[in-house]
Amino acid sequence: MIQRFPWLSCILSILLSTALCQSAYAIDLDEATLTVPLNTSGKTTVLTPEQVKRGKRLFNNTCSQCHNGGITKTNPNIGLDPEGLSLATPPRDNIEGLIDYMKNPTSYDGAESIAELHPSIKSAEIFPKMRNLTDDDLFTIAGHILIQPKVVLEKWGGGKIYY
C-alpha cells in the first residue's frame, strides 16, 4: 500500500515525529520554579503549567504595553523585579499583594490611590482591558509576574540594558 501511495508514508512520518517531539516545544518548569509566595505570612503555592501559560497570555494582553520585560515605562525606577516588589508598601512580592494592587493600586509608599492612573479593576471604566478579568485571571497574572525572575533571571525588570 505504501508503494501505491508514497505520499501516505510521508504524511505518516510527519505525524509520528510531531507526536513524539511535541514536548520539545514547551519549556518544562520544575516545582521550585512554579512555587511562588502566596502572602506575607510565608505561605506558598505551586502554579500549574496551565496557570503559567494563561498568566503569560493575560499579562501580555493586559499589562505588557507598560510592563514589557518587567519594567515600568512610566517610572523606570520601579520595576516588577522581586526587590522592587518587596520594597513597596504594602509589599507586592506575593500573589495576594499583587492581586490587591491590580484591584486597587496605590502609590509605591501606599499613601494614595492611583486607580485613575494605573489600570485596575477599580478603574475598569477607564481601562477596558481590566473589565472582564476574574480573580482567577488576576491570580495567574500575579503568578506570571512572580515566576519570571526565576525563568529569565536578571532580565526581568532589568530595563534598557536588556530590552
Short mmCIF file of C-alpha atoms in Angstrom, two decimals:
data_model
loop_
_atom_site.label_atom_id
_atom_site.label_comp_id
_atom_site.label_asym_id
_atom_site.label_seq_id
_atom_site.Cartn_x
_atom_site.Cartn_y
_atom_site.Cartn_z
CA MET A 1 0.00 0.00 0.00
CA ILE A 2 2.87 2.37 0.77
CA GLN A 3 4.28 1.74 -2.70
CA ARG A 4 0.97 2.71 -4.27
CA PHE A 5 0.69 5.86 -2.19
CA PRO A 6 4.19 7.24 -1.46
CA TRP A 7 2.74 10.48 -0.07
CA LEU A 8 0.98 8.45 2.65
CA SER A 9 4.29 7.34 4.16
CA CYS A 10 5.49 10.96 4.17
CA ILE A 11 2.38 12.17 5.96
CA LEU A 12 2.54 9.33 8.49
CA SER A 13 6.19 10.02 9.27
CA ILE A 14 5.47 13.73 9.79
CA LEU A 15 2.54 12.98 12.10
CA LEU A 16 4.56 10.42 14.06
CA SER A 17 7.55 12.74 14.51
CA THR A 18 5.27 15.58 15.58
CA ALA A 19 3.56 13.40 18.16
CA LEU A 20 6.85 12.13 19.58
CA CYS A 21 8.60 15.50 19.69
CA GLN A 22 5.66 17.59 20.87
CA SER A 23 7.04 18.16 24.39
CA ALA A 24 10.27 19.56 22.97
CA TYR A 25 8.48 22.79 22.10
CA ALA A 26 7.30 23.60 25.61
CA ILE A 27 9.50 24.66 28.48
CA ASP A 28 9.31 22.29 31.41
CA LEU A 29 9.39 24.15 34.71
CA ASP A 30 10.25 22.30 37.90
CA GLU A 31 8.30 22.58 41.13
CA ALA A 32 10.79 25.03 42.64
CA THR A 33 10.22 27.41 39.73
CA LEU A 34 6.44 27.01 39.93
CA THR A 35 6.39 27.70 43.68
CA VAL A 36 5.63 31.34 44.48
CA PRO A 37 4.81 33.23 47.70
CA LEU A 38 1.08 33.39 48.37
CA ASN A 39 1.08 36.03 51.11
CA THR A 40 3.30 37.92 53.55
CA SER A 41 2.99 35.25 56.24
CA GLY A 42 5.22 32.92 54.22
CA LYS A 43 2.66 30.57 52.69
CA THR A 44 3.46 29.43 49.18
CA THR A 45 1.51 27.97 46.29
CA VAL A 46 2.54 25.86 43.32
CA LEU A 47 1.26 27.06 39.98
CA THR A 48 0.13 24.57 37.37
CA PRO A 49 1.59 24.72 33.85
CA GLU A 50 -1.86 25.80 32.65
CA GLN A 51 -1.87 28.73 35.09
CA VAL A 52 1.60 29.76 33.93
CA LYS A 53 0.56 29.65 30.28
CA ARG A 54 -2.68 31.56 30.95
CA GLY A 55 -0.88 34.10 33.15
CA LYS A 56 1.64 34.82 30.42
CA ARG A 57 -1.09 35.29 27.83
CA LEU A 58 -3.14 37.56 30.10
CA PHE A 59 -0.07 39.57 31.14
CA ASN A 60 0.95 40.06 27.51
CA ASN A 61 -2.57 41.15 26.53
CA THR A 62 -3.27 43.35 29.54
CA CYS A 63 -0.04 44.56 31.15
CA SER A 64 2.88 44.32 28.75
CA GLN A 65 2.18 47.59 26.98
CA CYS A 66 3.63 49.36 30.03
CA HIS A 67 5.44 46.48 31.76
CA ASN A 68 7.17 44.64 28.93
CA GLY A 69 10.05 42.64 30.37
CA GLY A 70 9.08 43.59 33.92
CA ILE A 71 9.95 47.25 33.60
CA THR A 72 7.62 50.17 34.26
CA LYS A 73 7.67 52.54 31.29
CA THR A 74 6.11 55.42 33.22
CA ASN A 75 8.66 55.11 36.07
CA PRO A 76 11.83 53.15 35.17
CA ASN A 77 12.99 53.33 38.80
CA ILE A 78 10.23 50.90 39.84
CA GLY A 79 10.04 47.55 38.12
CA LEU A 80 8.35 44.21 38.63
CA ASP A 81 11.56 42.60 39.85
CA PRO A 82 11.48 40.87 43.27
CA GLU A 83 13.40 43.62 45.05
CA GLY A 84 11.18 46.38 43.68
CA LEU A 85 8.03 44.49 44.62
CA SER A 86 9.27 43.69 48.13
CA LEU A 87 10.14 47.32 48.93
CA ALA A 88 6.65 48.62 48.10
CA THR A 89 4.25 49.42 50.91
CA PRO A 90 2.49 47.08 51.40
CA PRO A 91 4.87 44.50 49.88
CA ARG A 92 3.79 43.30 46.42
CA ASP A 93 6.18 40.32 46.21
CA ASN A 94 3.40 37.75 46.70
CA ILE A 95 0.21 36.65 44.93
CA GLU A 96 -2.21 38.32 47.37
CA GLY A 97 -0.24 41.60 47.32
CA LEU A 98 -0.25 41.75 43.53
CA ILE A 99 -3.95 40.89 43.32
CA ASP A 100 -4.69 43.65 45.82
CA TYR A 101 -2.67 46.06 43.69
CA MET A 102 -4.44 45.05 40.48
CA LYS A 103 -7.78 45.65 42.19
CA ASN A 104 -6.89 48.91 43.92
CA PRO A 105 -3.46 50.33 43.01
CA THR A 106 -1.69 52.66 45.39
CA SER A 107 1.47 54.70 45.18
CA TYR A 108 4.76 52.92 45.95
CA ASP A 109 4.63 54.13 49.55
CA GLY A 110 0.96 53.07 49.84
CA ALA A 111 -0.14 56.57 50.81
CA GLU A 112 -2.58 57.34 48.00
CA SER A 113 -4.73 55.63 45.41
CA ILE A 114 -3.53 55.76 41.80
CA ALA A 115 -6.54 53.94 40.34
CA GLU A 116 -7.18 56.76 37.87
CA LEU A 117 -3.62 56.46 36.52
CA HIS A 118 -2.94 52.73 36.64
CA PRO A 119 -5.18 50.06 35.07
CA SER A 120 -7.13 48.22 37.74
CA ILE A 121 -10.42 46.52 38.45
CA LYS A 122 -11.48 49.66 40.34
CA SER A 123 -10.94 51.79 37.23
CA ALA A 124 -12.25 49.32 34.64
CA GLU A 125 -14.44 52.01 33.06
CA ILE A 126 -11.27 53.92 32.12
CA PHE A 127 -9.17 50.84 31.26
CA PRO A 128 -11.41 48.44 29.30
CA LYS A 129 -8.86 45.60 29.27
CA MET A 130 -9.47 45.18 33.00
CA ARG A 131 -13.26 44.81 32.73
CA ASN A 132 -13.51 41.08 32.20
CA LEU A 133 -10.67 39.90 34.43
CA THR A 134 -11.74 37.50 37.18
CA ASP A 135 -9.95 36.77 40.45
CA ASP A 136 -8.54 33.63 38.81
CA ASP A 137 -7.19 35.78 35.98
CA LEU A 138 -5.55 38.15 38.46
CA PHE A 139 -4.08 35.12 40.29
CA THR A 140 -2.49 33.80 37.09
CA ILE A 141 -1.15 37.23 36.10
CA ALA A 142 0.40 37.61 39.56
CA GLY A 143 1.87 34.12 39.24
CA HIS A 144 3.41 35.04 35.89
CA ILE A 145 5.00 38.16 37.38
CA LEU A 146 6.48 36.16 40.26
CA ILE A 147 7.95 33.29 38.24
CA GLN A 148 9.56 35.45 35.57
CA PRO A 149 12.64 36.32 37.68
CA LYS A 150 13.22 32.56 38.03
CA VAL A 151 12.85 31.97 34.29
CA VAL A 152 14.59 34.95 32.67
CA LEU A 153 16.70 35.83 35.71
CA GLU A 154 18.08 39.38 35.90
CA LYS A 155 16.50 40.34 32.58
CA TRP A 156 13.10 40.60 34.31
CA GLY A 157 12.86 44.21 35.42
CA GLY A 158 16.40 44.84 34.14
CA GLY A 159 15.41 47.77 31.99
CA LYS A 160 17.15 49.23 28.96
CA ILE A 161 20.27 47.09 29.18
CA TYR A 162 18.19 44.02 28.26
CA TYR A 163 15.23 45.36 26.25
#
